[in-house]
Amino acid sequence: MEIYRIQKQLLTRSRQCLRSFHVVKSPRLVLFRLQHSKSPQSNYTNSGLFSPFFSPSAEEIAEEKARHHYSRLNAHQTAKYKKPPTCTKMLVRDFIDDSLYNPNYGYFSKQAVIFSPETDFDFNDMRDHLEFMNVLGQLYKDIENEADEVDEVARQVWHTPTELFKPWYGYAVAKYLVSEYKLNLFPHKDLIIYEMGAGNGTLMLNILDYIQQNEPAIYRRTQYNIIEISGKLAERQTERQDVRDAKDQHKCVKIINKSIFDWNIHVPDQCFVLGMEVIDNFAHDLIRYDLDTLRPYQALVSTDTKGEYTEIYEPVGSDGLINRYLAVRDQTHYRSPVLSKQLWLKCLQMLPLAPNMTSAEFIPTKLFLLLETLKNYFPQHRLVLSDFSYLPDSVEGIDGPVVQTRYRGTMVPCSTYMVQPGWFDIFFPTNFELLRDMYLMVCRGTRAGNDKSVKVLTHRDFCERYGDVERTTTKSGENPMLMYYENMKMILT
């Protein structure tokens, strides 16, 4: 998860052409006219810019026939594979999920590194934010060089506000939790916290340190649970506790090494669920709309015998998660931006070689599944999520992801998500206003505007309200914790 505002100031990167990077397969993108039969059983496929005016080659015809016999897999099924499978079809979310989380070749099972300075920054002793950037840039360069010495490909280093502004950012989150706990639960109930994807465990340590030092009575009633999909990170979180002196170790911590999407334990207690810089890596599906009927079609990634990718389409209806997401979204009265310009769509159809489908729209189906999990297994939860609200240099399409990797010290951005699994980070922006409305529908059973307790704040607003901003202010009066991460928001319920 690269934070572009900071990344661009830290390092001047020369961009390499995507197709010159040797691990990238050559995807076939559906960008122009998509030919299809009107039969509801047929698939949309990419036939090239000038089809149907030129006949497909014999190889293309053979490939199209073979595709009908490809196995249809999901990410759960591919988890047992030692290398990316071929001759398969997968929904886009399963393809992305497999690329990121496959235990054998997924991106997060490789050597992605979370940047964490050994010592906390003394912002009060720094001249201005430029000095902070220079110090941070040198530390970032050093850790990247260490990664490159081990492996010149894919040892990506990414950073979060939790790590850059520790302990003060974590203290701000702790202050919010404590204030809400005191207001609604103390002293009759325990403070129960579940954190999804805790990374190095820094946020957990900062939150518990704050409560222990400032609210000892609440600390004695605190339970902190980490739900961590990565076995390596779960070990790292345990190690962070073990290296501390016995008096500084938090005995109230429990680490559960599993995916939140595999959660099957009912938690009846009132609790807080945290997800800080986690949901951007939740896989999305991709849909387009037929320009004639405005019927949605869901995308699949077809992988041939050579390991090359083709986007194909089928009518929405066969996948329950996509169906549920679109049904609930319709109830919020949200209208997709790709359908908002009816006149333009009609004019587009009259152009020569015009497409017969809209541009792409990425929909957060795994994030929606998280909401369903919270409703079913954490019925009395309070939610705290923080992540990107927009991203530059993203793949074309509504809410398109950023896809990138490092190669020999250079950041390589990509124009497609159909890349070799395991070598690339794929992360998405979140429409927090739509997420708020969806959350109300799924978890509260109310429509937008009917529950003022569900709020969307900017990163800056949250830090100003709950953070000790004096501790992150430089001598010039600039405050890096408030200045950076302008493309992040939070939802608090």
XYZ file of C-alpha atoms in Angstrom:
493
model
C 0.000 0.000 0.000
C 1.985 2.975 -1.180
C 0.969 6.423 -0.007
C 1.508 8.410 -3.160
C 1.759 11.861 -1.640
C 4.684 10.738 0.490
C 6.145 8.306 -2.024
C 6.543 10.956 -4.712
C 8.321 13.295 -2.348
C 10.647 10.618 -1.034
C 11.936 9.181 -4.281
C 12.155 10.346 -7.859
C 11.237 7.288 -9.860
C 11.699 6.709 -13.551
C 8.776 4.744 -14.942
C 9.377 1.664 -16.974
C 7.081 0.387 -19.677
C 4.800 -2.309 -18.314
C 5.445 -4.720 -21.151
C 9.213 -4.553 -20.662
C 8.872 -6.100 -17.220
C 9.623 -9.778 -17.620
C 7.146 -11.267 -15.149
C 4.094 -9.538 -16.638
C 1.813 -11.664 -18.747
C 0.194 -9.979 -21.729
C -3.448 -9.345 -20.843
C -6.187 -8.792 -23.363
C -8.207 -5.834 -22.220
C -11.823 -5.262 -23.125
C -11.535 -1.634 -24.121
C -13.301 -1.436 -27.448
C -16.250 -3.122 -29.079
C -17.228 -6.311 -27.295
C -18.996 -8.718 -29.583
C -21.584 -11.059 -28.224
C -24.592 -13.119 -29.088
C -27.910 -12.042 -27.586
C -28.197 -15.437 -25.967
C -28.141 -14.996 -22.190
C -25.727 -17.901 -21.921
C -23.061 -16.340 -24.099
C -20.001 -14.456 -22.895
C -18.708 -11.081 -23.935
C -15.112 -11.407 -25.084
C -12.470 -9.079 -26.374
C -12.269 -9.323 -30.150
C -10.108 -6.299 -30.909
C -10.610 -2.786 -32.146
C -11.903 -3.488 -35.626
C -14.152 -6.490 -35.036
C -16.573 -7.487 -36.435
C -15.088 -6.040 -39.642
C -12.178 -8.496 -39.650
C -12.555 -12.200 -39.023
C -10.745 -13.710 -36.046
C -7.647 -15.752 -36.692
C -7.654 -19.532 -36.531
C -5.740 -19.323 -33.253
C -8.351 -17.002 -31.768
C -11.173 -19.285 -32.873
C -9.427 -22.278 -31.321
C -8.822 -20.375 -28.110
C -12.459 -19.325 -27.925
C -13.578 -22.941 -28.275
C -11.086 -24.118 -25.670
C -12.262 -21.462 -23.222
C -15.667 -23.106 -22.949
C -13.971 -26.114 -21.369
C -11.792 -24.202 -18.876
C -12.374 -24.963 -15.199
C -14.116 -22.250 -13.237
C -12.280 -21.726 -9.950
C -12.488 -19.435 -6.933
C -9.754 -18.192 -4.601
C -10.569 -20.837 -1.987
C -9.937 -23.583 -4.542
C -6.699 -22.059 -5.877
C -5.268 -21.706 -2.359
C -3.937 -25.273 -2.659
C -2.079 -24.533 -5.900
C 1.713 -24.154 -5.758
C 1.777 -21.931 -8.860
C -0.856 -19.890 -10.714
C -3.185 -22.238 -12.627
C -3.792 -22.104 -16.379
C -6.814 -23.037 -18.499
C -9.114 -21.499 -15.908
C -11.796 -18.862 -15.494
C -12.176 -16.818 -12.308
C -14.314 -13.892 -11.249
C -12.188 -10.765 -11.007
C -12.386 -10.709 -7.201
C -11.141 -14.307 -7.029
C -8.306 -13.538 -9.445
C -7.234 -10.517 -7.361
C -7.708 -12.364 -4.068
C -5.556 -15.218 -5.368
C -2.921 -12.750 -6.587
C -2.671 -11.107 -3.177
C -3.382 -13.829 -0.639
C -2.561 -17.233 -2.113
C -0.469 -18.872 0.648
C 2.072 -20.243 -1.827
C 2.612 -17.471 -4.370
C 0.439 -14.534 -3.291
C 1.832 -11.041 -2.841
C 1.385 -11.040 0.928
C 3.005 -14.446 1.300
C 6.154 -12.988 -0.289
C 8.475 -10.408 1.200
C 6.348 -7.275 1.407
C 7.807 -5.158 4.206
C 5.957 -2.733 6.466
C 8.155 0.312 7.053
C 8.583 0.883 10.790
C 11.282 3.260 12.124
C 13.215 1.802 15.053
C 12.851 5.025 17.019
C 9.948 7.443 17.093
C 10.375 10.767 15.309
C 10.862 13.850 17.491
C 8.781 16.270 15.447
C 9.194 19.109 17.962
C 12.953 19.039 17.323
C 12.621 19.186 13.507
C 12.854 22.458 11.595
C 9.890 21.814 9.277
C 8.132 19.118 7.293
C 10.933 19.112 4.697
C 13.432 17.979 7.314
C 11.001 15.220 8.274
C 10.767 14.198 4.610
C 14.556 14.137 4.254
C 15.010 11.985 7.347
C 12.156 9.700 6.312
C 13.467 9.480 2.750
C 16.896 8.309 3.909
C 15.397 5.683 6.229
C 13.094 4.528 3.442
C 16.008 4.309 1.000
C 18.075 2.274 3.467
C 15.359 -0.310 4.045
C 14.659 -0.563 0.291
C 18.364 -1.169 -0.363
C 18.349 -3.938 2.238
C 15.354 -5.495 0.503
C 17.038 -5.257 -2.913
C 20.125 -7.031 -1.600
C 17.919 -10.033 -0.861
C 15.707 -9.967 -3.955
C 15.653 -7.395 -6.758
C 12.008 -8.110 -7.546
C 8.851 -7.531 -5.494
C 10.365 -6.746 -2.082
C 8.026 -3.787 -1.698
C 8.137 -1.504 1.304
C 4.984 0.317 2.330
C 4.133 2.625 5.164
C 1.085 3.774 7.100
C 0.254 6.703 9.402
C 0.335 4.242 12.298
C 4.042 3.621 11.675
C 5.141 7.110 10.590
C 3.453 8.956 13.433
C 3.802 6.410 16.213
C 2.865 6.499 18.968
C 0.733 9.623 18.473
C -1.561 8.290 15.762
C -2.237 5.140 17.774
C -2.832 7.296 20.839
C -5.470 9.248 18.879
C -7.288 6.004 18.042
C -7.008 4.939 21.693
C -8.415 8.279 22.872
C -11.421 7.816 20.573
C -12.023 4.264 21.833
C -11.730 5.277 25.471
C -14.032 8.273 25.098
C -16.723 6.169 23.401
C -16.286 3.365 25.930
C -16.657 5.738 28.866
C -19.721 7.303 27.321
C -21.594 4.054 26.674
C -20.155 1.031 28.498
C -17.946 1.876 31.475
C -17.958 0.550 34.185
C -20.478 -2.209 33.532
C -18.897 -3.793 30.422
C -15.365 -4.710 29.353
C -13.566 -2.804 26.615
C -13.326 -5.453 23.881
C -11.363 -4.670 20.721
C -10.916 -6.700 17.531
C -8.291 -5.476 15.064
C -8.232 -6.865 11.519
C -4.839 -7.086 9.835
C -2.608 -5.642 12.546
C 0.583 -5.530 10.460
C 3.625 -5.228 12.729
C 1.391 -4.904 15.778
C 2.311 -1.246 16.265
C -1.260 0.036 16.601
C -2.046 -2.640 19.164
C 0.965 -1.659 21.282
C 0.260 2.070 21.026
C -3.423 1.696 21.942
C -2.725 -0.546 24.934
C 0.219 1.580 26.104
C -2.020 4.641 26.087
C -4.801 2.948 28.021
C -2.377 1.406 30.513
C -0.653 4.727 31.204
C -3.691 7.004 31.219
C -6.676 4.817 32.128
C -5.498 1.997 34.438
C -9.039 1.161 35.568
C -10.122 0.683 31.955
C -6.918 -1.190 31.113
C -7.813 -3.861 33.665
C -11.060 -4.427 31.752
C -9.538 -4.417 28.264
C -9.440 -7.386 25.878
C -7.529 -6.977 22.617
C -7.996 -9.525 19.817
C -6.070 -9.521 16.529
C -7.536 -11.281 13.483
C -4.567 -11.795 11.156
C -4.627 -13.706 7.861
C -0.817 -13.747 7.500
C 1.053 -16.351 9.503
C 4.288 -14.337 9.224
C 2.683 -11.165 10.520
C 0.978 -13.077 13.336
C 4.444 -14.280 14.410
C 5.771 -10.738 14.125
C 2.990 -9.417 16.364
C 3.829 -12.031 18.992
C 7.538 -11.183 18.774
C 6.827 -7.492 19.347
C 5.384 -8.463 22.719
C 8.071 -10.997 23.593
C 11.003 -8.572 23.238
C 9.471 -6.190 25.768
C 10.199 -6.255 29.458
C 7.726 -8.382 31.363
C 6.107 -5.334 32.951
C 5.476 -3.797 29.515
C 3.944 -6.885 27.933
C 0.184 -6.783 27.495
C -1.389 -9.997 28.762
C -4.798 -9.039 27.407
C -3.796 -9.707 23.756
C -5.017 -12.706 21.774
C -3.819 -13.302 18.193
C -6.089 -15.329 15.921
C -4.388 -16.416 12.700
C -7.273 -16.531 10.226
C -9.028 -14.410 7.650
C -11.924 -12.249 8.796
C -13.835 -13.784 5.875
C -13.453 -17.221 7.469
C -14.763 -16.034 10.821
C -17.451 -18.341 12.221
C -17.645 -17.516 15.940
C -20.604 -15.550 17.247
C -19.489 -12.599 19.409
C -22.498 -11.330 21.373
C -20.520 -8.721 23.331
C -20.446 -5.028 22.598
C -17.071 -4.469 20.975
C -15.008 -2.265 18.674
C -13.787 -3.624 15.331
C -10.766 -1.826 13.845
C -9.467 -1.960 10.272
C -6.691 0.561 9.701
C -5.297 0.641 6.152
C -6.689 -2.850 5.484
C -9.747 -2.591 3.232
C -7.811 -1.187 0.263
C -6.507 -4.701 -0.374
C -9.981 -6.249 -0.283
C -10.641 -7.719 -3.735
C -13.257 -6.135 -6.005
C -15.404 -7.445 -8.817
C -15.687 -5.712 -12.176
C -18.916 -5.010 -14.027
C -19.935 -3.240 -17.227
C -23.382 -2.408 -18.557
C -24.882 -3.296 -21.931
C -25.488 0.017 -23.721
C -28.740 -1.226 -25.271
C -30.404 -2.651 -22.160
C -28.229 -1.252 -19.299
C -28.096 -4.796 -17.988
C -24.987 -5.414 -15.837
C -22.417 -8.007 -16.877
C -19.788 -9.437 -14.537
C -16.182 -9.913 -15.643
C -14.097 -13.051 -15.420
C -10.392 -13.505 -16.075
C -9.660 -16.354 -18.456
C -6.123 -17.755 -18.331
C -5.014 -19.784 -21.365
C -2.369 -22.483 -21.711
C 0.372 -19.852 -22.121
C -0.671 -18.041 -18.961
C -2.077 -15.071 -20.866
C -5.187 -13.319 -19.632
C -8.436 -12.360 -21.334
C -11.364 -10.494 -19.796
C -14.689 -12.175 -20.600
C -18.198 -11.263 -19.516
C -21.412 -12.974 -18.535
C -24.755 -11.611 -17.301
C -24.914 -10.813 -13.596
C -26.968 -13.426 -11.791
C -24.828 -16.488 -11.195
C -22.836 -15.059 -8.276
C -24.709 -14.517 -5.032
C -22.303 -11.951 -3.575
C -22.461 -9.669 -6.626
C -26.250 -10.029 -6.657
C -26.556 -9.060 -2.992
C -24.190 -6.129 -3.333
C -26.026 -4.642 -6.310
C -29.425 -5.223 -4.686
C -28.457 -3.387 -1.497
C -26.710 -0.622 -3.435
C -29.890 -0.047 -5.432
C -31.745 0.527 -2.152
C -29.370 3.393 -1.295
C -30.434 5.135 -4.536
C -26.797 5.266 -5.622
C -26.377 5.600 -9.374
C -23.190 4.430 -11.026
C -21.239 7.254 -12.691
C -20.951 5.154 -15.853
C -24.753 5.376 -16.204
C -25.178 9.000 -15.196
C -24.812 10.474 -18.681
C -27.656 8.925 -20.643
C -27.367 11.329 -23.595
C -23.669 10.615 -23.939
C -24.313 6.858 -23.910
C -26.897 7.187 -26.682
C -24.544 9.323 -28.778
C -21.760 6.850 -28.188
C -23.807 4.048 -29.704
C -24.177 5.968 -32.978
C -20.428 6.314 -33.533
C -18.551 4.003 -35.943
C -16.775 1.163 -34.149
C -18.550 2.186 -30.961
C -18.383 -0.112 -27.921
C -21.543 -1.916 -26.930
C -20.704 -1.825 -23.207
C -19.916 0.958 -20.763
C -16.524 1.590 -19.250
C -15.464 -0.570 -16.289
C -16.724 -0.213 -12.747
C -14.967 -1.972 -9.864
C -17.364 -2.882 -7.055
C -16.191 -3.681 -3.467
C -17.804 -7.070 -3.020
C -15.328 -8.295 -0.376
C -15.889 -5.119 1.631
C -19.612 -5.828 1.383
C -18.907 -9.360 2.633
C -17.157 -7.793 5.630
C -20.342 -5.881 6.432
C -22.334 -9.111 6.256
C -19.786 -10.810 8.544
C -20.092 -8.009 11.076
C -23.873 -8.227 10.999
C -23.930 -12.003 11.421
C -21.089 -12.565 13.903
C -20.533 -9.207 15.644
C -24.101 -7.906 16.029
C -23.199 -5.321 18.710
C -19.988 -4.005 17.153
C -18.767 -0.457 16.687
C -16.695 -0.052 13.513
C -13.544 2.013 12.908
C -12.165 1.869 9.361
C -9.510 4.062 7.769
C -8.169 3.954 4.219
C -7.759 5.722 0.870
C -10.685 7.698 -0.487
C -8.970 8.301 -3.827
C -5.769 7.229 -5.585
C -3.813 8.735 -8.467
C -2.350 6.655 -11.308
C -5.064 4.028 -10.999
C -6.292 1.497 -13.534
C -8.969 2.936 -15.824
C -12.508 2.545 -14.478
C -14.721 3.716 -11.632
C -12.893 3.038 -8.341
C -10.091 1.356 -10.289
C -7.087 0.032 -8.327
C -3.465 1.039 -8.319
C -1.297 -1.869 -9.470
C 2.457 -1.630 -8.946
C 5.663 -3.431 -8.074
C 9.310 -2.615 -7.544
C 12.031 -3.824 -9.882
C 15.697 -3.014 -9.189
C 14.729 -0.120 -6.974
C 12.248 1.406 -9.425
C 8.499 1.564 -8.931
C 6.721 0.008 -11.919
C 3.094 1.132 -12.282
C 0.701 -0.960 -14.338
C -2.324 -0.121 -16.472
C -4.163 -3.384 -15.747
C -4.950 -5.633 -12.799
C -4.340 -8.725 -14.986
C -0.737 -9.241 -13.958
C 1.340 -12.166 -12.770
C -0.068 -13.206 -9.355
C 2.190 -12.549 -6.396
C 4.465 -9.905 -7.882
C 2.211 -6.859 -7.661
C 0.403 -4.926 -4.983
C -3.220 -4.265 -5.989
C -5.117 -1.764 -3.866
C -8.316 0.206 -4.242
C -9.817 3.510 -3.127
C -13.021 3.422 -1.079
C -16.126 5.519 -1.638
C -16.708 6.206 2.056
C -20.004 7.983 1.549
C -21.407 4.973 -0.300
C -19.851 2.674 2.314
C -21.691 4.603 5.029
C -25.021 4.131 3.241
C -24.339 0.443 2.596
C -23.318 -0.039 6.230
C -26.579 1.489 7.414
C -28.574 -0.824 5.166
C -26.695 -4.013 6.084
C -25.757 -3.540 9.743
C -28.377 -1.102 11.025
C -31.336 -1.830 8.778
C -31.874 1.873 8.102
C -31.502 4.166 5.116
C -28.972 6.932 4.642
C -29.511 9.911 6.891
C -31.476 7.964 9.508
C -28.542 7.314 11.862
C -26.302 10.224 12.774
C -23.984 7.961 14.782
C -22.344 6.704 11.569
C -19.832 9.360 10.544
C -17.274 9.812 7.781
C -14.277 11.974 8.711
C -11.140 12.960 6.873
C -7.807 11.826 8.279
C -7.068 15.408 9.280
C -10.431 15.902 11.012
C -9.946 12.757 13.074
C -6.391 13.673 14.109
C -7.389 17.236 15.030
C -10.289 15.949 17.122
C -8.555 13.106 18.975
C -4.813 13.534 18.410
C -2.203 15.347 20.494
C -1.257 17.527 17.531
C 1.294 19.499 19.535
C 3.523 16.410 19.660
C 3.663 16.170 15.850
C 4.236 19.886 15.223
C 7.640 21.052 13.924
C 9.469 24.248 14.932
C 8.004 26.042 11.906
C 4.473 25.248 13.055
C 3.891 22.688 10.291
C 2.310 19.408 11.303
C 3.170 16.384 9.122
C 0.468 14.200 10.724
C -2.139 16.700 9.544
C -0.467 17.611 6.230
C 0.030 14.119 4.826
C -2.468 11.399 3.953
C -4.947 13.894 2.552
C -6.398 11.087 0.444
C -7.549 9.095 3.484
C -10.882 9.022 5.305
C -12.392 7.190 8.252
C -15.790 5.748 9.041
C -16.844 5.631 12.680
C -20.027 3.890 13.819
